[in-house]
PDB file of C-alpha atoms in Angstrom:
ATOM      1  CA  UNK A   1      14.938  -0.456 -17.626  1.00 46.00           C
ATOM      2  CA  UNK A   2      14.124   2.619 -20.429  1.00 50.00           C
ATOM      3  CA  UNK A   3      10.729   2.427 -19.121  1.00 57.00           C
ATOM      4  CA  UNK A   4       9.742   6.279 -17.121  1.00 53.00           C
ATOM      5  CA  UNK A   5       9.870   5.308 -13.540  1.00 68.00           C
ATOM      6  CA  UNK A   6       7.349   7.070 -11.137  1.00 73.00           C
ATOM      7  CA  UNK A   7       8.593   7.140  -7.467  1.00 70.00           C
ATOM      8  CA  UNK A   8       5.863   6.699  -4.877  1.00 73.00           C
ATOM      9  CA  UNK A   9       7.176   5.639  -2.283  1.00 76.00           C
ATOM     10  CA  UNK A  10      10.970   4.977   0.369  1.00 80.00           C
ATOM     11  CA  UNK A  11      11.289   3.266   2.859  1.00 79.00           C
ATOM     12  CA  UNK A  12      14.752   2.448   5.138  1.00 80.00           C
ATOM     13  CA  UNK A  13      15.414  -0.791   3.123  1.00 83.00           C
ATOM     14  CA  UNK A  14      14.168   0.327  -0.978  1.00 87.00           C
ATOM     15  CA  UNK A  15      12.722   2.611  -2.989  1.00 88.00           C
ATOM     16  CA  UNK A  16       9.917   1.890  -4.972  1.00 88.00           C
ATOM     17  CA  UNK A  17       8.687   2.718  -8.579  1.00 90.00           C
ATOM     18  CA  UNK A  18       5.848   2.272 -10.868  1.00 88.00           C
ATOM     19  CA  UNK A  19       7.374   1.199 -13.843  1.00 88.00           C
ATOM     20  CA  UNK A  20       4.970   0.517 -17.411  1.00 84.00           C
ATOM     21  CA  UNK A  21       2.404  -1.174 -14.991  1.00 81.00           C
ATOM     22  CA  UNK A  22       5.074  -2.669 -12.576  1.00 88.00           C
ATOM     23  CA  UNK A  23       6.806  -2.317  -9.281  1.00 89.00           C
ATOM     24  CA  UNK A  24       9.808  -1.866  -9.217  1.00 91.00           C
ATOM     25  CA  UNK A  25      12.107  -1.983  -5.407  1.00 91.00           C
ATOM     26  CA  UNK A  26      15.344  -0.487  -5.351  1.00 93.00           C
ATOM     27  CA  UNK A  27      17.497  -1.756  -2.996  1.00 92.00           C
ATOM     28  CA  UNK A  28      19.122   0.466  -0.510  1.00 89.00           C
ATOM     29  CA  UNK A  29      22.032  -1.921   1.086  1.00 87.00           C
ATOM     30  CA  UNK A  30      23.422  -5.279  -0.206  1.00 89.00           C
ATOM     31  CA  UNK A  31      21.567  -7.119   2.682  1.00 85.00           C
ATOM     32  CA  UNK A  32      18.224  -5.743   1.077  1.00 87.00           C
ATOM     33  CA  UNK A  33      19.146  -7.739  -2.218  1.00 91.00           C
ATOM     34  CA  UNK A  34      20.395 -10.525  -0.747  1.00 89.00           C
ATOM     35  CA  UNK A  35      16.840 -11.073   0.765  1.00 85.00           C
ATOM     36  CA  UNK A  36      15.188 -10.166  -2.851  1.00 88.00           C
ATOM     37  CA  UNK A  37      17.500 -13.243  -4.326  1.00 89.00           C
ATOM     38  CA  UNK A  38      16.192 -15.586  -0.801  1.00 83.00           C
ATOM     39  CA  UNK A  39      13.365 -14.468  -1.847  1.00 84.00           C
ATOM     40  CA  UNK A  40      13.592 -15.364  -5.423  1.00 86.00           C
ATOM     41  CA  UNK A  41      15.327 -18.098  -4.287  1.00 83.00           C
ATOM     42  CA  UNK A  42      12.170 -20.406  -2.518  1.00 82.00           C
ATOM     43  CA  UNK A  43       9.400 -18.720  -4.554  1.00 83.00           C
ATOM     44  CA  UNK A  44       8.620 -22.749  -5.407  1.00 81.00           C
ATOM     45  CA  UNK A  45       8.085 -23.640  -2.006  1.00 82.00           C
ATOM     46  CA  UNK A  46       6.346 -20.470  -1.371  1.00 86.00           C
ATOM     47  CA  UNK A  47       4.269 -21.112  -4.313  1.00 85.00           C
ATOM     48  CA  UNK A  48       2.773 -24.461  -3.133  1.00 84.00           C
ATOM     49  CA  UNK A  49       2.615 -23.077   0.307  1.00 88.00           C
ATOM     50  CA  UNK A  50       0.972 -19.773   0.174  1.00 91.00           C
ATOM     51  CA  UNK A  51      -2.550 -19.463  -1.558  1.00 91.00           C
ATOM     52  CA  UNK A  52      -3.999 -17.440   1.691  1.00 91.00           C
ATOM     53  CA  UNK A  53      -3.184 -14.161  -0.078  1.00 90.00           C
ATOM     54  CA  UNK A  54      -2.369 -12.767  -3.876  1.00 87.00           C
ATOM     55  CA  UNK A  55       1.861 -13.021  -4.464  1.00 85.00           C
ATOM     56  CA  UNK A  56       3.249 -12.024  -7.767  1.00 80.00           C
ATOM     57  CA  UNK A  57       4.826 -15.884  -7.913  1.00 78.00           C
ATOM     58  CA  UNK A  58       5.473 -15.868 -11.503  1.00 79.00           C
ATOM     59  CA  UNK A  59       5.941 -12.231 -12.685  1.00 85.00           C
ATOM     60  CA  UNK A  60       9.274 -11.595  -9.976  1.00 89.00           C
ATOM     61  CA  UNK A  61      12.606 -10.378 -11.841  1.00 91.00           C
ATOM     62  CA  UNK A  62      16.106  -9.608 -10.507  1.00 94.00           C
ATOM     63  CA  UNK A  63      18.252  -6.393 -11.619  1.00 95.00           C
ATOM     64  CA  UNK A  64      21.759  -7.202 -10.992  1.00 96.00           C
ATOM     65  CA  UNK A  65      23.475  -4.493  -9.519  1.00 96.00           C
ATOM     66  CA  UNK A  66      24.679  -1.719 -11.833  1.00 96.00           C
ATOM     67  CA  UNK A  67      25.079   1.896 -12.143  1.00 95.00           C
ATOM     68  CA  UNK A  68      21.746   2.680 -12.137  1.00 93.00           C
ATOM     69  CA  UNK A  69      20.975   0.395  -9.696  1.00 95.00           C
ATOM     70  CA  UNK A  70      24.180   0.174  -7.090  1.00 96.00           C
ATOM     71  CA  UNK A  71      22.868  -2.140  -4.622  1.00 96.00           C
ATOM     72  CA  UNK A  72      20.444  -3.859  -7.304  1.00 96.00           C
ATOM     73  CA  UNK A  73      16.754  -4.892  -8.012  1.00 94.00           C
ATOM     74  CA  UNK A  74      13.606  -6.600  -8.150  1.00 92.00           C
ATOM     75  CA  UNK A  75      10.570  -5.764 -10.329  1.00 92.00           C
ATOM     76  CA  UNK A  76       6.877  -7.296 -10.393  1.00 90.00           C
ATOM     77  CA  UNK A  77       2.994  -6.831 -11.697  1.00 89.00           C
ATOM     78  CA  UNK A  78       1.413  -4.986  -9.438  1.00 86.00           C
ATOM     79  CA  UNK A  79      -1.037  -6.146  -7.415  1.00 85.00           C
ATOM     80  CA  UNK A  80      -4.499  -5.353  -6.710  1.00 85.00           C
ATOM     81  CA  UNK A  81      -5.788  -3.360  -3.206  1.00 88.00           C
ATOM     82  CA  UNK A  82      -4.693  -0.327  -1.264  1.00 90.00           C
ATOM     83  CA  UNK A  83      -2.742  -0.400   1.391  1.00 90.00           C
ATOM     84  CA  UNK A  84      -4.517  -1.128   4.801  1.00 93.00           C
ATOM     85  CA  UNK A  85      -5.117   2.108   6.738  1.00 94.00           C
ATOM     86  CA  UNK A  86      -5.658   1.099  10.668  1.00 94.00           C
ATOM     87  CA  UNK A  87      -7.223   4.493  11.580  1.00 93.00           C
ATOM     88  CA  UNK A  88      -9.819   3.542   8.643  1.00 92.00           C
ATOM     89  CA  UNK A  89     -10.400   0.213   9.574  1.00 92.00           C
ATOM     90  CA  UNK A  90     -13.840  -1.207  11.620  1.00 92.00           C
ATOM     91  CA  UNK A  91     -13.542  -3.769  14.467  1.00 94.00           C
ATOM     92  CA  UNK A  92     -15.050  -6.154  11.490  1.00 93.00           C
ATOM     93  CA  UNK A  93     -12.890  -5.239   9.056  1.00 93.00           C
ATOM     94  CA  UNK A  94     -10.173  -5.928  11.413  1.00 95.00           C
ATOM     95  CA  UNK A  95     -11.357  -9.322  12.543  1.00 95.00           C
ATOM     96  CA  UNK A  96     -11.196  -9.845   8.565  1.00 93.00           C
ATOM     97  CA  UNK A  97      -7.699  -9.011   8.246  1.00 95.00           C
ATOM     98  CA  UNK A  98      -6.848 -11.526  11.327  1.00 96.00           C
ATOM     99  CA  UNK A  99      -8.439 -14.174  10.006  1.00 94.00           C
ATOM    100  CA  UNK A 100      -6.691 -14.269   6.401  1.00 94.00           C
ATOM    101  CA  UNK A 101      -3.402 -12.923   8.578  1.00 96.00           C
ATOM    102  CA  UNK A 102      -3.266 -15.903  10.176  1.00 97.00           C
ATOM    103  CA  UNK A 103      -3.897 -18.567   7.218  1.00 96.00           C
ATOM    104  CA  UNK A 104      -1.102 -16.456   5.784  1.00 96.00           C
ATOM    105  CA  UNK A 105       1.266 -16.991   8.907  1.00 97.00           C
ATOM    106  CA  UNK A 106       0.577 -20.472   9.050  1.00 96.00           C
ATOM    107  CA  UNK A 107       1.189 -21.139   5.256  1.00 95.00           C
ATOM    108  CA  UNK A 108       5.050 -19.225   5.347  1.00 95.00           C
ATOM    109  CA  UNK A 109       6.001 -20.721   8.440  1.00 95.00           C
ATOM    110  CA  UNK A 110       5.440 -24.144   7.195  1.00 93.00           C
ATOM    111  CA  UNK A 111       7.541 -23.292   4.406  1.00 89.00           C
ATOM    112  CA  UNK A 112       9.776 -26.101   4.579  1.00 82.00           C
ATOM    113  CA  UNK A 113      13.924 -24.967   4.749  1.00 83.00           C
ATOM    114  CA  UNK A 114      17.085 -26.358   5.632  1.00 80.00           C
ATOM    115  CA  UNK A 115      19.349 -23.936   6.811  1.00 85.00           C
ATOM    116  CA  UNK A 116      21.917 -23.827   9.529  1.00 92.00           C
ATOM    117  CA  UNK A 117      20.377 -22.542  12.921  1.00 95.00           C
ATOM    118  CA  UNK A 118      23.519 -21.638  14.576  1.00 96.00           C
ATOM    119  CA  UNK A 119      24.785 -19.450  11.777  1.00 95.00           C
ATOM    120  CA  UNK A 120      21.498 -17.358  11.461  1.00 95.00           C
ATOM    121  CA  UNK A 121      21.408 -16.740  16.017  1.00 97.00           C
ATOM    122  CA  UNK A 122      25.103 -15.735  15.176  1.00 97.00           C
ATOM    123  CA  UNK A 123      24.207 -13.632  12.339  1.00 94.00           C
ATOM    124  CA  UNK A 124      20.905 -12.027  14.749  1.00 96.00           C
ATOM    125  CA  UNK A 125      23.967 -11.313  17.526  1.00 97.00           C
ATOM    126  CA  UNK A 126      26.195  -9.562  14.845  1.00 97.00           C
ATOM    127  CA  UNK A 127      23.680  -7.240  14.006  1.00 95.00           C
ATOM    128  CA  UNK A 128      22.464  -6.731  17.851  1.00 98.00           C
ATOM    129  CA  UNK A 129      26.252  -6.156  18.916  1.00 98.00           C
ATOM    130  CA  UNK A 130      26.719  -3.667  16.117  1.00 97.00           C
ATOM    131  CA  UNK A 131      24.039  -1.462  17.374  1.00 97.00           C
ATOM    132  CA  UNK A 132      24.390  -1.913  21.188  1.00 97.00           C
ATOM    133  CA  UNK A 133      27.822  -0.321  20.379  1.00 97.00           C
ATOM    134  CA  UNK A 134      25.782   2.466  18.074  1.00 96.00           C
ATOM    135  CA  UNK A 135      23.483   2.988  21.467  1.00 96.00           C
ATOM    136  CA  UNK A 136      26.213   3.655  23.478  1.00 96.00           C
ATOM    137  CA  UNK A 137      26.079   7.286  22.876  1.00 95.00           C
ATOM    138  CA  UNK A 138      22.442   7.605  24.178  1.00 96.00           C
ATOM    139  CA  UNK A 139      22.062   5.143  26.990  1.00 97.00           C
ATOM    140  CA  UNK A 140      23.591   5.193  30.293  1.00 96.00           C
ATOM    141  CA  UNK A 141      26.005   1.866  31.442  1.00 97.00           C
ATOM    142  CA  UNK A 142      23.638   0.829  33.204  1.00 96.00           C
ATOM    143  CA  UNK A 143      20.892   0.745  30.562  1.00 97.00           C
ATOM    144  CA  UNK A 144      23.356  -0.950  28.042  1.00 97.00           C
ATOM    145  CA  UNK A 145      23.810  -3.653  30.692  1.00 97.00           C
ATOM    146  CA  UNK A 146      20.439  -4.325  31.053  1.00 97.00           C
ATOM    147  CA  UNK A 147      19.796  -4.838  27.178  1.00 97.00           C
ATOM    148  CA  UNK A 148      23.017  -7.024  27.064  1.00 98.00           C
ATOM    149  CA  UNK A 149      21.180  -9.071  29.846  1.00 97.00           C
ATOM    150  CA  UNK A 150      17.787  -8.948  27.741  1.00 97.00           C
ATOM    151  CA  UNK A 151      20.154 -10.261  24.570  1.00 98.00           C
ATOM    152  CA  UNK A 152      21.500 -13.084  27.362  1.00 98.00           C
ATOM    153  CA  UNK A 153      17.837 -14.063  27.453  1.00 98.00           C
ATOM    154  CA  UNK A 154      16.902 -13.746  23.728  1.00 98.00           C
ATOM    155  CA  UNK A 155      19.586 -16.108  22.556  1.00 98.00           C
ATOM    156  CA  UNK A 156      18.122 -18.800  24.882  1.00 98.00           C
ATOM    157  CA  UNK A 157      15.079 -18.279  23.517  1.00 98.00           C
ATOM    158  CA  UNK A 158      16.156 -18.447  20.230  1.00 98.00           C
ATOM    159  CA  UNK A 159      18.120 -21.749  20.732  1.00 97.00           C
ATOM    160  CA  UNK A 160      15.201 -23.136  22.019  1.00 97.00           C
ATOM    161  CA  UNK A 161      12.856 -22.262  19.628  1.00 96.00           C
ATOM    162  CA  UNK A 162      12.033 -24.131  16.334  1.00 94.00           C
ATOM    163  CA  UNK A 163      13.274 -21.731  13.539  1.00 96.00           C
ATOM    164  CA  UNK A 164      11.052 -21.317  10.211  1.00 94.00           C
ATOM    165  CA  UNK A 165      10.890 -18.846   6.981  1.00 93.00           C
ATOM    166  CA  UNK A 166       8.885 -15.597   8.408  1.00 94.00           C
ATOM    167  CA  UNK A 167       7.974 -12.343   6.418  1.00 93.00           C
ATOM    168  CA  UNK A 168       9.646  -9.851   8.936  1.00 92.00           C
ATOM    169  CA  UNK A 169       8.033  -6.724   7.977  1.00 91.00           C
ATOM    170  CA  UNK A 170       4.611  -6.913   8.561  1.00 93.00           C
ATOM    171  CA  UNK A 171       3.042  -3.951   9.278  1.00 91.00           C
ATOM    172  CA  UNK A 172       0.773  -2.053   7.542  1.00 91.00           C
ATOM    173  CA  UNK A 173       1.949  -0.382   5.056  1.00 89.00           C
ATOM    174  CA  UNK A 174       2.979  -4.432   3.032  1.00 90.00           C
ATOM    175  CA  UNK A 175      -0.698  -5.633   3.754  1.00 93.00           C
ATOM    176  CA  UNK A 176      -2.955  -4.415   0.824  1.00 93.00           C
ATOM    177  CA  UNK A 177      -6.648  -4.284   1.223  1.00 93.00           C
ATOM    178  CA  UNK A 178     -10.022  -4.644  -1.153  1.00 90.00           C
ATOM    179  CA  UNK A 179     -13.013  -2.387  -0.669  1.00 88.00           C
ATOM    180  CA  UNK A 180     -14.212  -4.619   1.676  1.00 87.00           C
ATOM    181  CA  UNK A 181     -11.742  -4.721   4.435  1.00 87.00           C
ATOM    182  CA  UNK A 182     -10.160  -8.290   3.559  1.00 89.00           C
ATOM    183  CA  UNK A 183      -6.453  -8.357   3.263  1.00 92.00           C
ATOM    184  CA  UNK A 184      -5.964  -9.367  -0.342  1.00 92.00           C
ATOM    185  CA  UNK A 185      -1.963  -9.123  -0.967  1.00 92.00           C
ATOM    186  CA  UNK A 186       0.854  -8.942   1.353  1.00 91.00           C
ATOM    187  CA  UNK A 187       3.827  -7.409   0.040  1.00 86.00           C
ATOM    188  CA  UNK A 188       7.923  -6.365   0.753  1.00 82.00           C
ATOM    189  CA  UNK A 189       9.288  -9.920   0.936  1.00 82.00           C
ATOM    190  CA  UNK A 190      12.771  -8.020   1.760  1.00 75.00           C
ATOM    191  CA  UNK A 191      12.964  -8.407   5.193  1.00 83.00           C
ATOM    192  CA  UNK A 192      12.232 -12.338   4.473  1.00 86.00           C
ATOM    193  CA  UNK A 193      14.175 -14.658   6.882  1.00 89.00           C
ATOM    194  CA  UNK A 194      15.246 -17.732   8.672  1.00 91.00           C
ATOM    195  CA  UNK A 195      14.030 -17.158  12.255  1.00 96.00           C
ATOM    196  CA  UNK A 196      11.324 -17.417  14.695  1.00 97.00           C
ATOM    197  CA  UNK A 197       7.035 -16.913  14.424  1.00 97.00           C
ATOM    198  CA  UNK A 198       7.191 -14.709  17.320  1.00 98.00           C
ATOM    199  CA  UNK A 199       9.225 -12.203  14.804  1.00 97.00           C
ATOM    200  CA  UNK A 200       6.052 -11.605  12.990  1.00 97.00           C
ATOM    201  CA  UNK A 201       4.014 -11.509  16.018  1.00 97.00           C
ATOM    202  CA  UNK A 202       5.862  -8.856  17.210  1.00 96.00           C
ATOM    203  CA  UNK A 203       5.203  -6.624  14.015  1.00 94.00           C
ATOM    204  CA  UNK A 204       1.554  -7.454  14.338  1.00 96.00           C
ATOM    205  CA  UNK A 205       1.505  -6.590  17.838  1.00 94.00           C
ATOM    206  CA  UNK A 206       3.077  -3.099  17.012  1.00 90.00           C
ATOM    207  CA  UNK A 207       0.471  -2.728  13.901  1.00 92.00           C
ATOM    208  CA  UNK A 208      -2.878  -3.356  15.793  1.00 95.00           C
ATOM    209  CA  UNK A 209      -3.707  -5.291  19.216  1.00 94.00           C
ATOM    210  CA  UNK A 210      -7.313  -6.377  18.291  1.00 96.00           C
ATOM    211  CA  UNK A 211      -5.715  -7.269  15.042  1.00 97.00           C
ATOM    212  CA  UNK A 212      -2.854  -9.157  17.007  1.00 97.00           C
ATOM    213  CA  UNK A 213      -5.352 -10.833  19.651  1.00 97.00           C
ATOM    214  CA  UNK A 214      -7.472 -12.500  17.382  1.00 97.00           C
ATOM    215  CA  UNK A 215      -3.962 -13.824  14.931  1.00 97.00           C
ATOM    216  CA  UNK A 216      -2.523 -14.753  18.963  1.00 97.00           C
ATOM    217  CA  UNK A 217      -5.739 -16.873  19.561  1.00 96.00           C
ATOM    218  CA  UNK A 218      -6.737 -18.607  16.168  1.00 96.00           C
ATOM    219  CA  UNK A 219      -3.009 -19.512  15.129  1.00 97.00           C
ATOM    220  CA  UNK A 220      -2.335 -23.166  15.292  1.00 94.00           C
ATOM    221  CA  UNK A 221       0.877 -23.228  17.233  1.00 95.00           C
ATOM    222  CA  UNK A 222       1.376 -21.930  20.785  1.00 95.00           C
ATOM    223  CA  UNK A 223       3.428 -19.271  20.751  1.00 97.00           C
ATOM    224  CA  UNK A 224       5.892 -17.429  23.461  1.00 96.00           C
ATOM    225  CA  UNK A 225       4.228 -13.553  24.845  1.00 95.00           C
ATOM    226  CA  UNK A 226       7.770 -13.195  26.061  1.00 96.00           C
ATOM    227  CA  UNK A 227       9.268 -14.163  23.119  1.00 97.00           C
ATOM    228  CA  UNK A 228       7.259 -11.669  21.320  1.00 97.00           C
ATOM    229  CA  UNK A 229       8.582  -9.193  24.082  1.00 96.00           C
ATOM    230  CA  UNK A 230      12.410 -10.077  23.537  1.00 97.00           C
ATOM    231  CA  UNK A 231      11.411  -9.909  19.202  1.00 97.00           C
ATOM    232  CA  UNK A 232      10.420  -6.797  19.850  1.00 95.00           C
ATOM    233  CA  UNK A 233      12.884  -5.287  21.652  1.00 96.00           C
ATOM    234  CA  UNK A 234      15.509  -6.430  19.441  1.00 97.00           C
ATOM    235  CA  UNK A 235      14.112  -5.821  16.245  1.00 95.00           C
ATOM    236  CA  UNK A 236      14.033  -2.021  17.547  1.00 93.00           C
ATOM    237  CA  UNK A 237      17.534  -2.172  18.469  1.00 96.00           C
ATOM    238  CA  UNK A 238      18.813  -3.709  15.243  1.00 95.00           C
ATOM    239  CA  UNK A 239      16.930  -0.535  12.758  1.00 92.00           C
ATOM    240  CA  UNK A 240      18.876   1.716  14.826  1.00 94.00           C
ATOM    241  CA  UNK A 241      21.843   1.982  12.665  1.00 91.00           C
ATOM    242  CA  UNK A 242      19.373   2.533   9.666  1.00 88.00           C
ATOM    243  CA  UNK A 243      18.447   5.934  11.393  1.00 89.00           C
ATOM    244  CA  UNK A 244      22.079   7.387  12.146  1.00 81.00           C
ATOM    245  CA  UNK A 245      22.042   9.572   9.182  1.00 80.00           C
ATOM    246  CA  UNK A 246      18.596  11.375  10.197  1.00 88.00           C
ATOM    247  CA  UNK A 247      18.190  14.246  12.009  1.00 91.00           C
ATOM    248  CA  UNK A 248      19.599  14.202  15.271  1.00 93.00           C
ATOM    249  CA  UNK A 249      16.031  15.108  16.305  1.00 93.00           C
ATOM    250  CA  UNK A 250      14.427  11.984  14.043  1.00 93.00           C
ATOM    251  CA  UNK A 251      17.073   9.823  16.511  1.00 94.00           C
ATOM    252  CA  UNK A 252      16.457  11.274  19.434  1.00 95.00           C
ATOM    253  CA  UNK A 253      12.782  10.240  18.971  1.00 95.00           C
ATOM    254  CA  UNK A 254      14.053   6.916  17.601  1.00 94.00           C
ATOM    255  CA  UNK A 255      16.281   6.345  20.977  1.00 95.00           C
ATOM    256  CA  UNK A 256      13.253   7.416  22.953  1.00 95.00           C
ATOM    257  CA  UNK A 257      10.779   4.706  21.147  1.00 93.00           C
ATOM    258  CA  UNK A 258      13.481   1.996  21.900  1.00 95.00           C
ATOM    259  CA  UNK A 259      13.950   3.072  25.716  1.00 94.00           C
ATOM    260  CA  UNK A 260       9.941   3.071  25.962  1.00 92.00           C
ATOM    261  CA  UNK A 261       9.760  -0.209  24.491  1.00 88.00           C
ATOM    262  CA  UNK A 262      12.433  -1.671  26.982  1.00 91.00           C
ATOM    263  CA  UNK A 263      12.508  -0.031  29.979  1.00 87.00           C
ATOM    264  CA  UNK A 264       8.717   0.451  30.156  1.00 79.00           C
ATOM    265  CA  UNK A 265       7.019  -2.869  29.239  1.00 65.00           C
ATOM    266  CA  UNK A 266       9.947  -5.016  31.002  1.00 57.00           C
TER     267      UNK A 266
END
């Protein structure tokens, strides 16, 4: 890319860049472009699936990874809205954004894919195990016990569930907005996965409870509260290692909002 790149904004996962009228995401670990290329990979399916909300379907490139960009990228036409701003947001605009949220949900979870269950709940304990072990340092034996107890109850869950494609990242900062409070675009397809719908719930429910009522009650499959408890918990636990290179002040408050979301809503 010889094109000036504008930085405007990071987040734990990629960096991203305005580039000659484009976006351009930098990714920050090999996982991260492993999702772009999953990504890259069903854009067919998600094509013919999703027509809820604006994705760049056709305009999506890979970079490779190279010295410029170690880990790799993926550049596309930028799309039109601002992201959505909760504090900003009316109770109508917000019943807006939860009705096109959950079209949206329903059109990527019936994205039809083939993949091997078992691998991806052994794949989801990997990463759990890695950061129980990372946690170690901050919670007592007794606490640790309790969240290998919680994981006990998770992979049931997860075996019992039907698995399907899910965003993963949905909060507010990948939902864009027009001027009139309707969610136009949703963006970040880098967390992208194989796993279960409570997964997303669980981002919507840390985003905005009217917002994550009204998706809860219109969306055409029943889904699990507790499930959306255990998602929670664990997608907490797994960004942990993400943070271990902040502050030991920016943990601390990272450890706290994990031990909140366990030990006080369980």
């Amino acid at each position: 890319m010889d094109k000036v790149e504008k930085q405007f904004d990071e987040g734990v996962f990629s960096k991203a860049y305005i580039v000659d009228k484009k976006i351009l995401l930098e990714a920050k670990t090999k996982d991260t472009f492993n999702s772009y290329k999953n990504f890259l990979g069903i854009i067919g399916l998600l094509k013919q699936k999703i027509t809820s909300v604006a994705i760049p379907y056709d305009s999506i490139k890979l970079i490779n990874p190279c010295s410029k960009y170690p880990f790799g990228a993926m550049t596309y036409i930028m799309l039109k809205g601002t992201k959505l701003d909760i504090s900003k947001c009316s109770s109508k605009g917000k019943d807006n954004i939860a009705k096109k949220l959950t079209l949206f949900l329903a059109e990527i979870h019936g994205v039809e894919v083939h993949k091997d269950k078992k691998m991806y709940i052994k794949l989801e304990n990997k990463k759990i195990n890695k950061n129980i072990i990372l946690l170690k340092k901050y919670f007592t034996t007794k606490e640790i016990l309790h969240i290998k107890k919680l994981q006990g109850k998770y992979n049931t869950f997860l075996k019992e569930r039907v698995f399907c494609t899910i965003h993963g990242d949905l909060y507010q900062e990948n939902i864009l907005v027009n001027k009139k409070q309707e969610l136009a675009s949703i963006i970040d397809f880098g967390s992208m996965t194989y796993l279960v719908p409570e997964y997303d719930f669980a981002c919507i429910y840390k985003m905005d409870k009217q917002i994550f009522a009204t998706v809860l009650k219109n969306y055409h499959k029943k889904i699990s509260l507790e499930g959306i408890k255990l998602c929670l918990y664990f997608k907490s636990i797994k960004f942990f290692e993400h943070v271990k290179n902040w502050s030991e002040r920016a943990i601390l408050e990272e450890v706290k909002g994990i031990h909140e979301d366990i030990f006080n809503n369980n």
